Short mmCIF file of N, CA, C and O in Angstrom, two decimals:
data_model
loop_
_atom_site.label_atom_id
_atom_site.label_comp_id
_atom_site.label_asym_id
_atom_site.label_seq_id
_atom_site.Cartn_x
_atom_site.Cartn_y
_atom_site.Cartn_z
N UNK A 1436 -181.35 -26.49 -146.25
CA UNK A 1436 -182.87 -26.20 -147.25
C UNK A 1436 -183.91 -25.37 -146.22
O UNK A 1436 -184.13 -25.87 -145.06
N UNK A 1437 -184.13 -24.75 -146.68
CA UNK A 1437 -185.22 -23.70 -146.10
C UNK A 1437 -185.89 -22.81 -147.41
O UNK A 1437 -185.60 -22.25 -147.97
N UNK A 1438 -187.34 -23.52 -147.61
CA UNK A 1438 -188.28 -23.10 -148.06
C UNK A 1438 -189.16 -21.62 -148.11
O UNK A 1438 -189.71 -21.38 -146.52
N UNK A 1439 -189.20 -20.88 -149.05
CA UNK A 1439 -190.40 -19.89 -148.49
C UNK A 1439 -191.32 -19.84 -149.67
O UNK A 1439 -191.20 -20.24 -150.60
N UNK A 1440 -192.52 -19.39 -149.02
CA UNK A 1440 -193.82 -19.23 -150.27
C UNK A 1440 -194.36 -17.67 -150.14
O UNK A 1440 -195.06 -17.35 -148.76
N UNK A 1441 -194.65 -17.20 -151.05
CA UNK A 1441 -195.63 -15.52 -150.94
C UNK A 1441 -196.57 -15.67 -151.48
O UNK A 1441 -197.04 -16.21 -152.44
N UNK A 1442 -197.43 -15.34 -150.78
CA UNK A 1442 -199.31 -15.37 -151.23
C UNK A 1442 -199.43 -13.33 -151.39
O UNK A 1442 -199.02 -13.00 -150.46
N UNK A 1443 -200.60 -13.78 -152.19
CA UNK A 1443 -201.05 -12.39 -152.15
C UNK A 1443 -201.73 -12.02 -150.88
O UNK A 1443 -202.57 -12.47 -150.76
N UNK A 1444 -202.02 -10.89 -150.08
CA UNK A 1444 -202.53 -10.64 -149.10
C UNK A 1444 -202.99 -9.12 -149.15
O UNK A 1444 -202.54 -8.14 -149.24
N UNK A 1445 -204.24 -9.68 -149.14
CA UNK A 1445 -205.15 -8.43 -149.27
C UNK A 1445 -205.67 -7.71 -147.89
O UNK A 1445 -205.55 -8.08 -146.61
N UNK A 1446 -205.97 -6.26 -147.60
CA UNK A 1446 -206.00 -5.81 -146.50
C UNK A 1446 -207.53 -6.25 -145.97
O UNK A 1446 -207.75 -6.25 -146.52
N UNK A 1447 -207.21 -6.82 -144.40
CA UNK A 1447 -208.28 -7.33 -144.10
C UNK A 1447 -209.16 -6.34 -143.45
O UNK A 1447 -208.26 -5.19 -142.80
N UNK A 1448 -210.07 -6.57 -143.36
CA UNK A 1448 -211.30 -5.71 -142.45
C UNK A 1448 -210.77 -6.11 -140.86
O UNK A 1448 -210.23 -6.63 -140.13
N UNK A 1449 -211.13 -4.85 -140.20
CA UNK A 1449 -210.58 -4.26 -138.76
C UNK A 1449 -211.45 -5.56 -137.98
O UNK A 1449 -211.08 -5.74 -136.98
N UNK A 1450 -212.60 -5.85 -138.44
CA UNK A 1450 -213.12 -6.64 -137.44
C UNK A 1450 -212.95 -8.03 -137.72
O UNK A 1450 -213.14 -9.13 -136.71
N UNK A 1451 -212.30 -8.42 -138.68
CA UNK A 1451 -211.86 -10.00 -138.75
C UNK A 1451 -210.36 -9.83 -138.01
O UNK A 1451 -209.49 -9.10 -138.14
N UNK A 1452 -210.13 -11.10 -137.10
CA UNK A 1452 -208.90 -11.17 -136.66
C UNK A 1452 -208.23 -11.90 -137.50
O UNK A 1452 -208.48 -12.64 -138.42
N UNK A 1453 -207.27 -11.93 -136.93
CA UNK A 1453 -205.89 -12.59 -137.87
C UNK A 1453 -205.97 -14.44 -138.08
O UNK A 1453 -205.91 -14.51 -139.35
N UNK A 1454 -206.69 -15.29 -137.17
CA UNK A 1454 -207.03 -16.24 -136.90
C UNK A 1454 -207.50 -16.60 -138.16
O UNK A 1454 -207.45 -17.66 -139.02
N UNK A 1455 -208.62 -16.30 -138.16
CA UNK A 1455 -209.83 -15.92 -139.34
C UNK A 1455 -209.16 -15.89 -140.89
O UNK A 1455 -209.75 -16.23 -141.41
N UNK A 1456 -208.46 -14.61 -141.11
CA UNK A 1456 -207.72 -14.35 -141.53
C UNK A 1456 -207.05 -15.79 -142.70
O UNK A 1456 -206.78 -15.54 -143.68
N UNK A 1457 -206.56 -16.00 -141.69
CA UNK A 1457 -205.40 -17.21 -141.75
C UNK A 1457 -206.16 -17.89 -142.47
O UNK A 1457 -206.13 -18.91 -143.39
N UNK A 1458 -207.31 -18.97 -141.77
CA UNK A 1458 -208.23 -19.76 -142.37
C UNK A 1458 -208.69 -19.50 -143.85
O UNK A 1458 -208.66 -20.57 -144.35
N UNK A 1459 -209.31 -18.45 -143.64
CA UNK A 1459 -209.92 -18.36 -145.19
C UNK A 1459 -208.78 -18.26 -146.65
O UNK A 1459 -209.09 -18.80 -147.29
N UNK A 1460 -207.52 -17.56 -145.82
CA UNK A 1460 -206.89 -17.46 -147.04
C UNK A 1460 -206.26 -19.08 -147.12
O UNK A 1460 -206.02 -19.60 -148.53
N UNK A 1461 -205.97 -20.05 -146.15
CA UNK A 1461 -205.49 -21.58 -146.48
C UNK A 1461 -206.63 -22.15 -146.92
O UNK A 1461 -206.01 -23.02 -148.04
N UNK A 1462 -207.57 -21.75 -146.78
CA UNK A 1462 -208.68 -22.62 -147.79
C UNK A 1462 -208.93 -22.40 -148.70
O UNK A 1462 -209.06 -23.10 -149.88
N UNK A 1463 -208.71 -21.33 -149.42
CA UNK A 1463 -208.32 -20.48 -150.93
C UNK A 1463 -207.36 -21.13 -151.28
O UNK A 1463 -207.38 -21.90 -152.73
N UNK A 1464 -206.12 -21.15 -150.74
CA UNK A 1464 -204.85 -21.62 -151.45
C UNK A 1464 -204.31 -22.95 -150.78
O UNK A 1464 -203.13 -22.87 -150.95
N UNK A 1465 -205.47 -23.93 -150.83
CA UNK A 1465 -204.74 -25.28 -149.79
C UNK A 1465 -203.91 -26.03 -150.97
O UNK A 1465 -202.59 -26.49 -150.47
N UNK A 1466 -203.85 -26.10 -152.34
CA UNK A 1466 -203.36 -26.49 -152.96
C UNK A 1466 -201.56 -25.79 -152.89
O UNK A 1466 -201.08 -26.91 -153.07
N UNK A 1467 -201.57 -24.64 -153.10
CA UNK A 1467 -200.14 -24.00 -153.15
C UNK A 1467 -199.70 -24.39 -151.90
O UNK A 1467 -198.40 -24.90 -151.63
N UNK A 1468 -200.43 -24.18 -150.72
CA UNK A 1468 -199.63 -24.82 -149.19
C UNK A 1468 -199.39 -25.94 -149.47
O UNK A 1468 -198.32 -26.68 -148.88
N UNK A 1469 -199.82 -27.01 -149.60
CA UNK A 1469 -199.81 -28.60 -150.07
C UNK A 1469 -198.16 -28.71 -150.80
O UNK A 1469 -197.20 -29.76 -150.49
N UNK A 1470 -198.08 -27.93 -151.62
CA UNK A 1470 -196.70 -27.78 -152.81
C UNK A 1470 -195.63 -27.15 -151.83
O UNK A 1470 -194.30 -27.99 -151.88
N UNK A 1471 -195.95 -26.16 -150.90
CA UNK A 1471 -195.19 -25.46 -149.79
C UNK A 1471 -194.46 -26.73 -148.91
O UNK A 1471 -193.07 -27.12 -148.89
N UNK A 1472 -195.40 -27.44 -148.31
CA UNK A 1472 -194.90 -28.41 -147.56
C UNK A 1472 -194.46 -29.87 -148.47
O UNK A 1472 -193.75 -30.38 -147.37
N UNK A 1473 -195.01 -29.79 -149.24
CA UNK A 1473 -194.29 -31.52 -149.85
C UNK A 1473 -192.68 -30.46 -150.22
O UNK A 1473 -192.15 -32.01 -150.46
N UNK A 1474 -192.72 -30.00 -150.36
CA UNK A 1474 -190.77 -29.79 -150.61
C UNK A 1474 -190.30 -30.54 -148.88
O UNK A 1474 -189.20 -30.73 -149.14
N UNK A 1475 -190.56 -30.67 -148.20
CA UNK A 1475 -190.64 -31.00 -147.04
C UNK A 1475 -190.69 -32.12 -146.71
O UNK A 1475 -189.88 -33.38 -146.25
N UNK A 1476 -191.82 -33.02 -147.42
CA UNK A 1476 -192.08 -34.06 -147.06
C UNK A 1476 -191.74 -35.13 -148.54
O UNK A 1476 -191.41 -36.64 -148.31
N UNK A 1477 -191.01 -34.58 -149.09
CA UNK A 1477 -190.85 -35.62 -150.64
C UNK A 1477 -189.32 -36.21 -150.15
O UNK A 1477 -189.33 -37.40 -150.93
N UNK A 1478 -188.70 -35.96 -149.46
CA UNK A 1478 -187.69 -36.97 -148.74
C UNK A 1478 -187.96 -38.34 -148.22
O UNK A 1478 -187.44 -39.36 -148.19
N UNK A 1479 -189.08 -38.29 -147.82
CA UNK A 1479 -189.65 -39.45 -147.43
C UNK A 1479 -190.67 -40.22 -148.12
O UNK A 1479 -191.00 -41.17 -148.17
N UNK A 1480 -191.11 -39.79 -149.61
CA UNK A 1480 -191.69 -40.22 -150.76
C UNK A 1480 -193.01 -39.60 -150.49
O UNK A 1480 -194.10 -40.82 -150.97
N UNK A 1481 -193.66 -38.84 -149.89
CA UNK A 1481 -194.70 -38.35 -149.79
C UNK A 1481 -194.94 -37.05 -150.03
O UNK A 1481 -194.28 -36.30 -150.08
N UNK A 1482 -196.53 -36.76 -150.16
CA UNK A 1482 -196.77 -35.08 -150.39
C UNK A 1482 -197.72 -35.08 -149.27
O UNK A 1482 -198.50 -35.58 -148.74
N UNK A 1483 -198.00 -33.29 -149.02
CA UNK A 1483 -198.58 -33.03 -148.06
C UNK A 1483 -199.98 -32.57 -148.90
O UNK A 1483 -200.00 -31.82 -149.88
N UNK A 1484 -200.96 -32.95 -148.29
CA UNK A 1484 -202.63 -32.43 -148.33
C UNK A 1484 -203.06 -32.00 -147.21
O UNK A 1484 -202.84 -32.26 -145.89
N UNK A 1485 -204.59 -31.53 -147.86
CA UNK A 1485 -205.31 -31.09 -146.46
C UNK A 1485 -204.68 -30.22 -145.57
O UNK A 1485 -204.82 -30.64 -144.08
N UNK A 1486 -203.78 -29.41 -146.10
CA UNK A 1486 -203.53 -28.59 -144.76
C UNK A 1486 -204.35 -27.56 -144.33
O UNK A 1486 -205.16 -26.68 -144.93
N UNK A 1487 -203.96 -27.26 -142.97
CA UNK A 1487 -204.91 -26.31 -142.51
C UNK A 1487 -204.05 -26.05 -141.22
O UNK A 1487 -203.16 -26.21 -140.78
N UNK A 1488 -204.66 -24.43 -140.88
CA UNK A 1488 -203.85 -24.04 -139.71
C UNK A 1488 -204.61 -24.62 -138.04
O UNK A 1488 -205.65 -24.87 -137.64
N UNK A 1489 -203.65 -25.30 -137.41
CA UNK A 1489 -203.81 -25.71 -136.02
C UNK A 1489 -203.89 -24.39 -134.88
O UNK A 1489 -204.85 -24.70 -134.24
N UNK A 1490 -202.69 -24.09 -134.88
CA UNK A 1490 -202.85 -22.85 -133.58
C UNK A 1490 -201.42 -21.44 -134.05
O UNK A 1490 -200.30 -22.05 -134.98
N UNK A 1491 -201.88 -21.14 -133.95
CA UNK A 1491 -200.77 -19.61 -133.77
C UNK A 1491 -199.81 -19.33 -132.05
O UNK A 1491 -200.63 -19.57 -131.43
N UNK A 1492 -198.88 -19.28 -132.31
CA UNK A 1492 -198.09 -18.92 -131.18
C UNK A 1492 -197.68 -17.69 -131.40
O UNK A 1492 -198.02 -16.71 -132.14
N UNK A 1493 -196.88 -17.22 -130.20
CA UNK A 1493 -196.26 -16.00 -129.51
C UNK A 1493 -196.03 -15.16 -131.19
O UNK A 1493 -195.11 -15.32 -132.14
N UNK A 1494 -196.86 -14.04 -130.97
CA UNK A 1494 -196.47 -12.93 -131.79
C UNK A 1494 -195.46 -12.18 -131.69
O UNK A 1494 -195.15 -11.82 -130.71
N UNK A 1495 -194.05 -12.21 -132.66
CA UNK A 1495 -193.10 -11.65 -132.68
C UNK A 1495 -193.77 -9.87 -132.59
O UNK A 1495 -193.11 -8.83 -132.22
N UNK A 1496 -194.37 -9.25 -133.35
CA UNK A 1496 -194.91 -8.27 -133.82
C UNK A 1496 -196.23 -8.43 -134.34
O UNK A 1496 -196.69 -9.22 -134.67
N UNK A 1497 -196.96 -7.32 -134.67
CA UNK A 1497 -198.32 -7.48 -135.48
C UNK A 1497 -198.55 -8.05 -136.66
O UNK A 1497 -199.11 -8.39 -137.30
N UNK A 1498 -196.96 -7.73 -137.38
CA UNK A 1498 -197.32 -8.44 -138.59
C UNK A 1498 -196.24 -10.24 -138.69
O UNK A 1498 -196.36 -10.21 -140.06
N UNK A 1499 -195.54 -10.40 -138.12
CA UNK A 1499 -194.67 -11.36 -137.56
C UNK A 1499 -194.85 -12.51 -136.62
O UNK A 1499 -195.36 -12.02 -135.50
N UNK A 1500 -194.87 -13.47 -136.63
CA UNK A 1500 -195.13 -14.51 -135.88
C UNK A 1500 -194.98 -16.05 -136.36
O UNK A 1500 -194.51 -16.03 -137.43
N UNK A 1501 -195.25 -16.89 -135.52
CA UNK A 1501 -195.23 -18.44 -135.60
C UNK A 1501 -196.82 -19.32 -135.63
O UNK A 1501 -197.96 -18.62 -134.90
N UNK A 1502 -196.69 -20.32 -136.43
CA UNK A 1502 -197.79 -20.93 -136.60
C UNK A 1502 -197.70 -22.59 -136.84
O UNK A 1502 -196.73 -22.66 -137.59
N UNK A 1503 -198.67 -23.17 -136.52
CA UNK A 1503 -198.70 -24.50 -136.57
C UNK A 1503 -199.61 -24.96 -137.70
O UNK A 1503 -200.63 -24.87 -137.76
N UNK A 1504 -198.91 -25.56 -138.77
CA UNK A 1504 -199.55 -26.17 -139.74
C UNK A 1504 -200.06 -27.76 -139.22
O UNK A 1504 -198.86 -28.12 -140.14
N UNK A 1505 -201.14 -28.06 -139.91
CA UNK A 1505 -201.12 -29.40 -139.82
C UNK A 1505 -201.87 -29.95 -141.17
O UNK A 1505 -201.95 -29.42 -142.30
N UNK A 1506 -201.36 -31.15 -141.57
CA UNK A 1506 -201.52 -31.95 -143.01
C UNK A 1506 -201.43 -33.24 -143.09
O UNK A 1506 -201.12 -34.05 -141.56
N UNK A 1507 -201.98 -33.80 -143.87
CA UNK A 1507 -201.93 -35.41 -144.29
C UNK A 1507 -200.32 -35.75 -145.30
O UNK A 1507 -200.54 -35.06 -146.20
N UNK A 1508 -199.32 -36.57 -144.35
CA UNK A 1508 -198.07 -36.94 -145.77
C UNK A 1508 -199.37 -38.36 -146.49
O UNK A 1508 -199.65 -38.79 -145.49
N UNK A 1509 -199.19 -38.07 -147.37
CA UNK A 1509 -199.91 -38.99 -148.31
C UNK A 1509 -198.53 -39.84 -149.08
O UNK A 1509 -197.62 -39.23 -149.68
N UNK A 1510 -198.71 -41.04 -148.92
CA UNK A 1510 -197.47 -41.84 -149.37
C UNK A 1510 -198.54 -42.65 -150.49
O UNK A 1510 -199.33 -43.20 -150.04
N UNK A 1511 -198.06 -42.59 -152.13
CA UNK A 1511 -198.94 -43.62 -153.03
C UNK A 1511 -197.92 -43.98 -153.82
O UNK A 1511 -196.65 -43.45 -154.32
N UNK A 1512 -197.66 -45.28 -153.98
CA UNK A 1512 -196.88 -46.13 -155.02
C UNK A 1512 -197.79 -47.31 -155.63
O UNK A 1512 -198.25 -48.16 -155.14
N UNK A 1513 -198.08 -47.26 -156.67
CA UNK A 1513 -199.23 -48.10 -157.15
C UNK A 1513 -198.59 -49.18 -157.72
O UNK A 1513 -199.13 -50.67 -157.73
N UNK A 1514 -197.44 -49.42 -158.04
CA UNK A 1514 -196.28 -50.42 -158.46
C UNK A 1514 -196.18 -51.49 -157.27
O UNK A 1514 -196.33 -52.72 -157.24
N UNK A 1515 -196.05 -50.76 -155.88
CA UNK A 1515 -196.05 -51.17 -154.58
C UNK A 1515 -196.72 -51.62 -153.92
O UNK A 1515 -196.94 -52.00 -152.43
N UNK A 1516 -198.14 -51.09 -154.35
CA UNK A 1516 -199.22 -51.22 -153.68
C UNK A 1516 -199.68 -50.14 -152.12
O UNK A 1516 -199.84 -51.12 -151.18
N UNK A 1517 -198.76 -48.98 -152.18
CA UNK A 1517 -198.91 -48.19 -151.36
C UNK A 1517 -199.76 -47.50 -151.43
O UNK A 1517 -199.48 -46.33 -152.55
N UNK A 1518 -200.53 -47.28 -150.55
CA UNK A 1518 -201.48 -46.12 -150.33
C UNK A 1518 -201.85 -45.61 -148.80
O UNK A 1518 -203.32 -46.19 -148.41
N UNK A 1519 -201.11 -44.25 -148.44
CA UNK A 1519 -201.42 -44.76 -147.19
C UNK A 1519 -200.88 -42.99 -146.49
O UNK A 1519 -200.76 -42.04 -147.43
N UNK A 1520 -201.53 -42.60 -145.34
CA UNK A 1520 -201.55 -41.18 -144.98
C UNK A 1520 -201.09 -41.36 -143.71
O UNK A 1520 -201.27 -41.96 -142.79
N UNK A 1521 -200.34 -40.30 -143.36
CA UNK A 1521 -199.93 -40.24 -141.43
C UNK A 1521 -200.19 -38.60 -141.32
O UNK A 1521 -200.12 -37.89 -142.14
N UNK A 1522 -201.04 -38.00 -140.27
CA UNK A 1522 -201.17 -37.24 -140.12
C UNK A 1522 -199.38 -36.26 -139.13
O UNK A 1522 -199.09 -37.25 -138.81
N UNK A 1523 -199.19 -34.91 -139.51
CA UNK A 1523 -197.87 -34.47 -139.25
C UNK A 1523 -198.59 -32.99 -139.14
O UNK A 1523 -199.39 -32.51 -138.96
N UNK A 1524 -197.48 -32.71 -138.50
CA UNK A 1524 -197.48 -30.75 -138.31
C UNK A 1524 -196.36 -30.28 -138.61
O UNK A 1524 -195.49 -30.88 -138.57
N UNK A 1525 -196.20 -28.87 -138.82
CA UNK A 1525 -195.02 -28.18 -138.72
C UNK A 1525 -195.06 -26.77 -138.31
O UNK A 1525 -196.55 -25.99 -138.79
N UNK A 1526 -194.38 -26.03 -138.07
CA UNK A 1526 -194.24 -24.83 -137.37
C UNK A 1526 -193.54 -24.00 -138.49
O UNK A 1526 -192.57 -24.66 -139.21
N UNK A 1527 -194.41 -22.95 -138.78
CA UNK A 1527 -193.74 -22.12 -140.05
C UNK A 1527 -193.84 -20.54 -139.44
O UNK A 1527 -194.78 -20.42 -138.71
N UNK A 1528 -192.81 -20.34 -140.01
CA UNK A 1528 -192.97 -18.12 -139.49
C UNK A 1528 -193.48 -17.68 -141.10
O UNK A 1528 -193.43 -18.09 -141.58
N UNK A 1529 -194.63 -16.45 -139.97
CA UNK A 1529 -195.05 -15.44 -141.26
C UNK A 1529 -194.76 -14.18 -140.85
O UNK A 1529 -194.54 -14.03 -140.06
N UNK A 1530 -194.67 -13.47 -142.16
CA UNK A 1530 -194.63 -12.16 -142.28
C UNK A 1530 -195.41 -11.58 -143.14
O UNK A 1530 -195.28 -11.89 -144.26
N UNK A 1531 -196.30 -10.55 -142.40
CA UNK A 1531 -197.16 -9.81 -143.29
C UNK A 1531 -196.71 -8.27 -144.03
O UNK A 1531 -195.92 -7.91 -142.61
N UNK A 1532 -196.83 -8.31 -145.05
CA UNK A 1532 -195.99 -6.91 -145.20
C UNK A 1532 -197.41 -6.14 -146.22
O UNK A 1532 -197.89 -6.39 -147.28
N UNK A 1533 -197.72 -5.32 -145.63
CA UNK A 1533 -199.13 -4.59 -145.41
C UNK A 1533 -199.21 -3.94 -147.36
O UNK A 1533 -199.82 -3.61 -147.87
N UNK A 1534 -197.52 -2.84 -146.70
CA UNK A 1534 -197.31 -2.31 -148.09
C UNK A 1534 -197.32 -2.41 -149.61
O UNK A 1534 -197.52 -2.02 -150.29
N UNK A 1535 -197.01 -3.93 -149.44
CA UNK A 1535 -196.95 -4.64 -150.97
C UNK A 1535 -198.03 -5.44 -151.03
O UNK A 1535 -198.07 -6.49 -151.92
N UNK A 1536 -198.74 -5.75 -149.99
CA UNK A 1536 -199.88 -6.75 -150.16
C UNK A 1536 -199.51 -8.28 -150.17
O UNK A 1536 -199.75 -9.01 -150.91
N UNK A 1537 -198.49 -8.52 -149.43
CA UNK A 1537 -198.24 -9.74 -149.83
C UNK A 1537 -197.81 -10.91 -148.10
O UNK A 1537 -197.57 -9.66 -147.13
N UNK A 1538 -198.03 -11.89 -147.95
CA UNK A 1538 -197.63 -12.43 -146.91
C UNK A 1538 -196.75 -13.64 -147.20
O UNK A 1538 -196.70 -14.58 -148.33
N UNK A 1539 -195.65 -13.74 -146.46
CA UNK A 1539 -194.69 -14.53 -146.72
C UNK A 1539 -194.71 -15.63 -145.63
O UNK A 1539 -194.41 -15.18 -144.17
N UNK A 1540 -194.39 -17.03 -146.15
CA UNK A 1540 -194.48 -18.34 -145.11
C UNK A 1540 -193.18 -18.92 -145.53
O UNK A 1540 -192.29 -18.77 -146.33
N UNK A 1541 -192.43 -18.83 -144.12
CA UNK A 1541 -190.90 -19.60 -144.15
C UNK A 1541 -190.76 -21.10 -143.30
O UNK A 1541 -191.34 -20.80 -142.02
N UNK A 1542 -190.66 -22.18 -143.77
CA UNK A 1542 -190.62 -23.12 -142.94
C UNK A 1542 -189.36 -23.33 -142.50
O UNK A 1542 -187.84 -22.39 -142.45
N UNK A 1543 -188.91 -24.46 -141.68
CA UNK A 1543 -188.10 -24.76 -140.84
C UNK A 1543 -186.70 -24.96 -141.85
O UNK A 1543 -186.76 -25.28 -142.68
N UNK A 1544 -185.76 -24.64 -141.11
CA UNK A 1544 -184.32 -24.75 -141.94
C UNK A 1544 -184.01 -26.07 -141.45
O UNK A 1544 -183.65 -26.55 -139.84
N UNK A 1545 -183.71 -26.92 -142.52
CA UNK A 1545 -183.36 -28.57 -142.52
C UNK A 1545 -182.21 -28.61 -143.10
O UNK A 1545 -181.97 -28.24 -144.17
N UNK A 1546 -181.18 -28.37 -142.46
CA UNK A 1546 -179.21 -29.03 -143.05
C UNK A 1546 -180.13 -29.79 -143.68
O UNK A 1546 -179.79 -31.15 -143.75
N UNK A 1547 -178.80 -29.73 -145.13
CA UNK A 1547 -178.58 -30.84 -146.22
C UNK A 1547 -177.43 -31.32 -145.54
O UNK A 1547 -176.64 -31.13 -145.22
N UNK A 1548 -177.65 -32.95 -145.96
CA UNK A 1548 -176.12 -33.71 -145.95
C UNK A 1548 -175.44 -33.66 -146.88
O UNK A 1548 -175.18 -33.29 -148.00
N UNK A 1549 -173.96 -33.36 -146.02
CA UNK A 1549 -172.75 -33.09 -147.16
C UNK A 1549 -172.31 -34.37 -147.72
O UNK A 1549 -172.89 -35.73 -147.43
N UNK A 1550 -171.89 -34.25 -149.18
CA UNK A 1550 -171.21 -35.68 -149.62
C UNK A 1550 -170.57 -36.38 -148.87
O UNK A 1550 -169.63 -35.84 -147.78
N UNK A 1551 -170.67 -37.81 -149.19
CA UNK A 1551 -169.77 -38.88 -148.28
C UNK A 1551 -168.17 -38.60 -148.98
O UNK A 1551 -168.04 -38.34 -150.39
N UNK A 1552 -167.28 -38.70 -148.51
CA UNK A 1552 -165.87 -38.73 -148.85
C UNK A 1552 -165.78 -40.31 -149.48
O UNK A 1552 -165.88 -41.41 -149.03
N UNK A 1553 -164.41 -40.26 -150.52
CA UNK A 1553 -164.23 -41.40 -150.92
C UNK A 1553 -162.94 -42.02 -150.45
O UNK A 1553 -162.43 -41.79 -149.81
#
């Protein structure tokens, strides 16, 4: 399984650097980022909240690269009296398409388990 999420990406001012632009967008779209990362944490019974940019890694081109997102994995079950959070991080690939005004985030590829034989 590999998830992708597309954001509208307005052209940034030349004076702004890319990290500041990501910080601004991610703070505005925190709920959507949480949903995107929750696709990866749901198998553990958790949702992702409080997503923030940790660091950016090697730029593959001016519009493509890797970044680390930090977040809290929140486990909640009222019946079992569970209310816990664990910090976590995930590496995500980004691709900016300025002509279409889009930012595409692609999560890691997690292989799905094959069905058991009878």
